[in-house]
PDB file of C-alpha atoms in Angstrom:
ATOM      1  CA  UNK A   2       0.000   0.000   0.000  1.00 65.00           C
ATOM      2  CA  UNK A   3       0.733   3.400  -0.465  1.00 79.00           C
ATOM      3  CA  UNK A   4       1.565   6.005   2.458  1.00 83.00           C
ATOM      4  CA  UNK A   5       0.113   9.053   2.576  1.00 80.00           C
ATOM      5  CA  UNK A   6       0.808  11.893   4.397  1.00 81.00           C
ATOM      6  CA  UNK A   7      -1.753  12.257   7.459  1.00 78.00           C
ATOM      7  CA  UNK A   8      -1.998  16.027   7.739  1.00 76.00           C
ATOM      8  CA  UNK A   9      -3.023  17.061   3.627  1.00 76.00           C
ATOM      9  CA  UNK A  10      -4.943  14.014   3.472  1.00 78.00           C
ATOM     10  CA  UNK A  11      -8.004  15.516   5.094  1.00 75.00           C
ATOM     11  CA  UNK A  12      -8.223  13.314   7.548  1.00 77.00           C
ATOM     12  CA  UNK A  13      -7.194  15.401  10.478  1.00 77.00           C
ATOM     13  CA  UNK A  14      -8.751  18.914  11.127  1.00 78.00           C
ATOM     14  CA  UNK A  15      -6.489  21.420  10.998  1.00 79.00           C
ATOM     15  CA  UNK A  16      -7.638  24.543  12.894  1.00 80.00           C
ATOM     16  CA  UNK A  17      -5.246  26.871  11.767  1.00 80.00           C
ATOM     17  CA  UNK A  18      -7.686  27.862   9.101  1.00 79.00           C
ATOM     18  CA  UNK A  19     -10.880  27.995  11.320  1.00 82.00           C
ATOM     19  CA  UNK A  20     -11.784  31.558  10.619  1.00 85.00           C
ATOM     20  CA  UNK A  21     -12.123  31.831  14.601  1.00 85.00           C
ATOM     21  CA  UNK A  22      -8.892  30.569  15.168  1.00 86.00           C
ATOM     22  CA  UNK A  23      -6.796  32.535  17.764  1.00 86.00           C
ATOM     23  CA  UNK A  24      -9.900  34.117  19.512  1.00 90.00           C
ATOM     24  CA  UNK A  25     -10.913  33.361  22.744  1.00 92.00           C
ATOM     25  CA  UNK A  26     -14.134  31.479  22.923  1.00 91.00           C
ATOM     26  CA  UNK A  27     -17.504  33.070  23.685  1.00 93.00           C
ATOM     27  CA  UNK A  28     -17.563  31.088  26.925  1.00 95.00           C
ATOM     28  CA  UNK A  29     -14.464  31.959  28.172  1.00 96.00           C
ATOM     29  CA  UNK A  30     -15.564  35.904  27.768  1.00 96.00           C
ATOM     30  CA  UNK A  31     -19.121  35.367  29.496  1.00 97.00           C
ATOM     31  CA  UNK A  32     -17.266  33.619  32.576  1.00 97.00           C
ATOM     32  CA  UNK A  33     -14.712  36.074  32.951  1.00 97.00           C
ATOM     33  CA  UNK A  34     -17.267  38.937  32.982  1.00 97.00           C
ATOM     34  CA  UNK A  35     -19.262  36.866  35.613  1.00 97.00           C
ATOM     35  CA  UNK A  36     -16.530  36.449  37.898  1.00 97.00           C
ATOM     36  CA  UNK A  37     -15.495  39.892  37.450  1.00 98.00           C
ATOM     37  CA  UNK A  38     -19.002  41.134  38.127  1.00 98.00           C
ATOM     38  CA  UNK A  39     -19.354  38.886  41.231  1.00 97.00           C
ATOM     39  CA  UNK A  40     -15.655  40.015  42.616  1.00 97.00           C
ATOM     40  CA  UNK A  41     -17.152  43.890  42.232  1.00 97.00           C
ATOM     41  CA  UNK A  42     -20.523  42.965  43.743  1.00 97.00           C
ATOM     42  CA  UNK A  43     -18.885  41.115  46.485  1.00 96.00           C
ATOM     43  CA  UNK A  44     -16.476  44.796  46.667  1.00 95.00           C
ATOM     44  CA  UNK A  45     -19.182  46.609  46.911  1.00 94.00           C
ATOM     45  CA  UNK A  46     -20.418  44.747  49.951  1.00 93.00           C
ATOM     46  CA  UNK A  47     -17.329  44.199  51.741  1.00 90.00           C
ATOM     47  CA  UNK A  48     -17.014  47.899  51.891  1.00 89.00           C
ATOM     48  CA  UNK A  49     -20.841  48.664  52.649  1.00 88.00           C
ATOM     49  CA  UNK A  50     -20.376  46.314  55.474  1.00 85.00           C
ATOM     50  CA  UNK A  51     -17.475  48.133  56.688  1.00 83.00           C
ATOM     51  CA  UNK A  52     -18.989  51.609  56.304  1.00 81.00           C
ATOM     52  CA  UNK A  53     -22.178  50.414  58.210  1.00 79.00           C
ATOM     53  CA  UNK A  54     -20.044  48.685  61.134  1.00 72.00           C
ATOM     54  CA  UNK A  55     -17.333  51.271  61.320  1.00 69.00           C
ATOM     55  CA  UNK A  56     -16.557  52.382  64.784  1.00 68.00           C
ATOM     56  CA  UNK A  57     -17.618  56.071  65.910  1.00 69.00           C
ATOM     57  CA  UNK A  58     -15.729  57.965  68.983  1.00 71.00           C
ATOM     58  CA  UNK A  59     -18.090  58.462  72.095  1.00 74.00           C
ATOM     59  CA  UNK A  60     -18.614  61.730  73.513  1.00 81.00           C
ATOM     60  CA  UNK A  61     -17.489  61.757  77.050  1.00 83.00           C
ATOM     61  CA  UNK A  62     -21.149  62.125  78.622  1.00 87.00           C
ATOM     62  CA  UNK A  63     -22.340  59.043  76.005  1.00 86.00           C
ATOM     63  CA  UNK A  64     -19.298  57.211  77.881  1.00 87.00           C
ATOM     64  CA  UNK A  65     -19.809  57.647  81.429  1.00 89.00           C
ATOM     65  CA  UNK A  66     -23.485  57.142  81.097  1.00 91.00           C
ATOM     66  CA  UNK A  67     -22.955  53.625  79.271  1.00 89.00           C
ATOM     67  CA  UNK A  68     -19.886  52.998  81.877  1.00 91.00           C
ATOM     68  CA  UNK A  69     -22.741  53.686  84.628  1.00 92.00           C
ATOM     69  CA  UNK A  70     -25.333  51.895  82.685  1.00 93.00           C
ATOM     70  CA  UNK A  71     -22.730  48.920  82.625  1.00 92.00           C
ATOM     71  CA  UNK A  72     -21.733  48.939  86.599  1.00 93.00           C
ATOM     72  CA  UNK A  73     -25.834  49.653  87.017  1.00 94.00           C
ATOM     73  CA  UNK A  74     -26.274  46.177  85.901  1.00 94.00           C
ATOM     74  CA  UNK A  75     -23.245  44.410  86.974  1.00 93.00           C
ATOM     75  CA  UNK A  76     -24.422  45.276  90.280  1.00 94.00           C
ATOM     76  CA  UNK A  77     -27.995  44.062  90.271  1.00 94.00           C
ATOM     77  CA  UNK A  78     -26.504  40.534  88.413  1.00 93.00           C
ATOM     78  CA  UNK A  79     -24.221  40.092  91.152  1.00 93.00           C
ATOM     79  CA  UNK A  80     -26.840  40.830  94.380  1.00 93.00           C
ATOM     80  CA  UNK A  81     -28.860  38.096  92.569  1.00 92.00           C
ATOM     81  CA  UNK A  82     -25.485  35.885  92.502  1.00 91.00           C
ATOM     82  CA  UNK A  83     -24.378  36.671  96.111  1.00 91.00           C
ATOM     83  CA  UNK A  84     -28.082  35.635  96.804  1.00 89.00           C
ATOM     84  CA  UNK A  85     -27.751  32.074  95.411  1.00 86.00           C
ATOM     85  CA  UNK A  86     -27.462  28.950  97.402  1.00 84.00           C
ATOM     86  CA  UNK A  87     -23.870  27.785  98.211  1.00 82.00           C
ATOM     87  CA  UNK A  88     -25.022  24.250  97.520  1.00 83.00           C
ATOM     88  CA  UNK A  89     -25.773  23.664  93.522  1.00 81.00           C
ATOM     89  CA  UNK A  90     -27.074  20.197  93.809  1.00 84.00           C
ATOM     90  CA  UNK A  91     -29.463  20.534  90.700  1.00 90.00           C
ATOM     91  CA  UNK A  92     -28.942  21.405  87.473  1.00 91.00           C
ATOM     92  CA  UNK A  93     -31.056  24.573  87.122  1.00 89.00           C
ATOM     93  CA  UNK A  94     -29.144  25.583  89.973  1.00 89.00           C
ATOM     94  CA  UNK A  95     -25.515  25.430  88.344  1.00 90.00           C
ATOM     95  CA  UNK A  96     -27.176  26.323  85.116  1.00 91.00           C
ATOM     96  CA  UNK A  97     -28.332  29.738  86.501  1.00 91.00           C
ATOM     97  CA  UNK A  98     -24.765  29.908  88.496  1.00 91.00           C
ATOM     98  CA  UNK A  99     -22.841  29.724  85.704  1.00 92.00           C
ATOM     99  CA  UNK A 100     -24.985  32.029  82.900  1.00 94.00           C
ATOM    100  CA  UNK A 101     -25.184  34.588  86.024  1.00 93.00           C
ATOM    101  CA  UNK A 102     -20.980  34.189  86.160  1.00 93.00           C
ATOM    102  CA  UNK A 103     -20.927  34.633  82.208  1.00 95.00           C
ATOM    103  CA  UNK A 104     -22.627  37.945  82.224  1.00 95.00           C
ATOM    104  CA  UNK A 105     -20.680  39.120  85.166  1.00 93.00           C
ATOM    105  CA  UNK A 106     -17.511  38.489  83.476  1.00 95.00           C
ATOM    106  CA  UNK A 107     -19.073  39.841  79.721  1.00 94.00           C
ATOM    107  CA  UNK A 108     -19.910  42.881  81.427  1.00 94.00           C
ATOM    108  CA  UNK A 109     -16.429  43.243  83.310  1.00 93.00           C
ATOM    109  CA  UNK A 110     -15.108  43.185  79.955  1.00 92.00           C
ATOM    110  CA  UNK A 111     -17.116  45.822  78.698  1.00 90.00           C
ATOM    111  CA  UNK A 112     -16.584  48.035  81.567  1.00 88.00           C
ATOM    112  CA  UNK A 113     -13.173  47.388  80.966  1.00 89.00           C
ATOM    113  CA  UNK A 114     -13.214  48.257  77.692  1.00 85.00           C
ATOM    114  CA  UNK A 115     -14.825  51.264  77.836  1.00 81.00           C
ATOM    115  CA  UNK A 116     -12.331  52.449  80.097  1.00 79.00           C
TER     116      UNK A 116
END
C-alpha cells in the first residue's frame, strides 16, 4: 500500500484555518465577565459592610453614662449571685450559676473596655 501523508490528506482537522482561530471562545468571555461582576458585587459589599459597622468615637457624657449603665447592671446581676445557694445540687441551679458568672464576666469586659 501506499503512504500518505496524514496532515493534507483531510483526515485530520487542521484549525489553523478555522476563521475563529486565535480568539478566545464566547464562553471563556461570558465567565470572565461573571466572575469579574461577582468580585465587584462582592467589593461593593465588603465595603458597605465596613462603612455600616465602622466604629464612631463616644462623647465623654455618652461614655460615662454607658460605663454607669454597665456597673448599674453588673451590680444588680451580682446581688442576685451573692443571693444564690452555696449548695448547687441541681442542674437549674448550676445552670443559673454559671450564665449569672458569664454575664458578670461579659460585662467586666465591657466596663473594661470602655475604660
Amino acid at each position: 500500500g501506499h503512504k500518505n501523508l496524514l496532515e493534507p490528506s483531510g483526515l485530520e482537522p487542521v484549525y489553523v484555518h478555522r476563521k475563529d482561530y486565535g480568539e478566545t471562545p464566547k464562553y471563556l468571555e461570558k465567565r470572565k465577565d461573571e466572575m469579574k461582576r461577582a468580585q465587584e458585587e462582592y467589593d461593593a459589599y465588603i465595603a458597605e459592610h465596613f462603612r455600616r459597622g465602622a466604629m464612631r468615637s463616644l462623647s465623654g457624657d455618652e461614655r460615662q453614662a454607658i460605663l454607669q449603665g454597665l456597673k448599674t447592671n453588673w451590680e444588680e446581676i451580682h446581688d442576685q449571685y451573692q443571693g444564690l445557694s452555696v449548695v448547687t445540687d441541681t442542674a437549674p441551679k448550676k445552670n443559673r450559676k454559671e450564665r449569672m458568672e458569664a454575664e458578670m464576666k461579659q460585662l467586666e469586659r465591657d466596663i473594661e473596655t470602655i475604660e
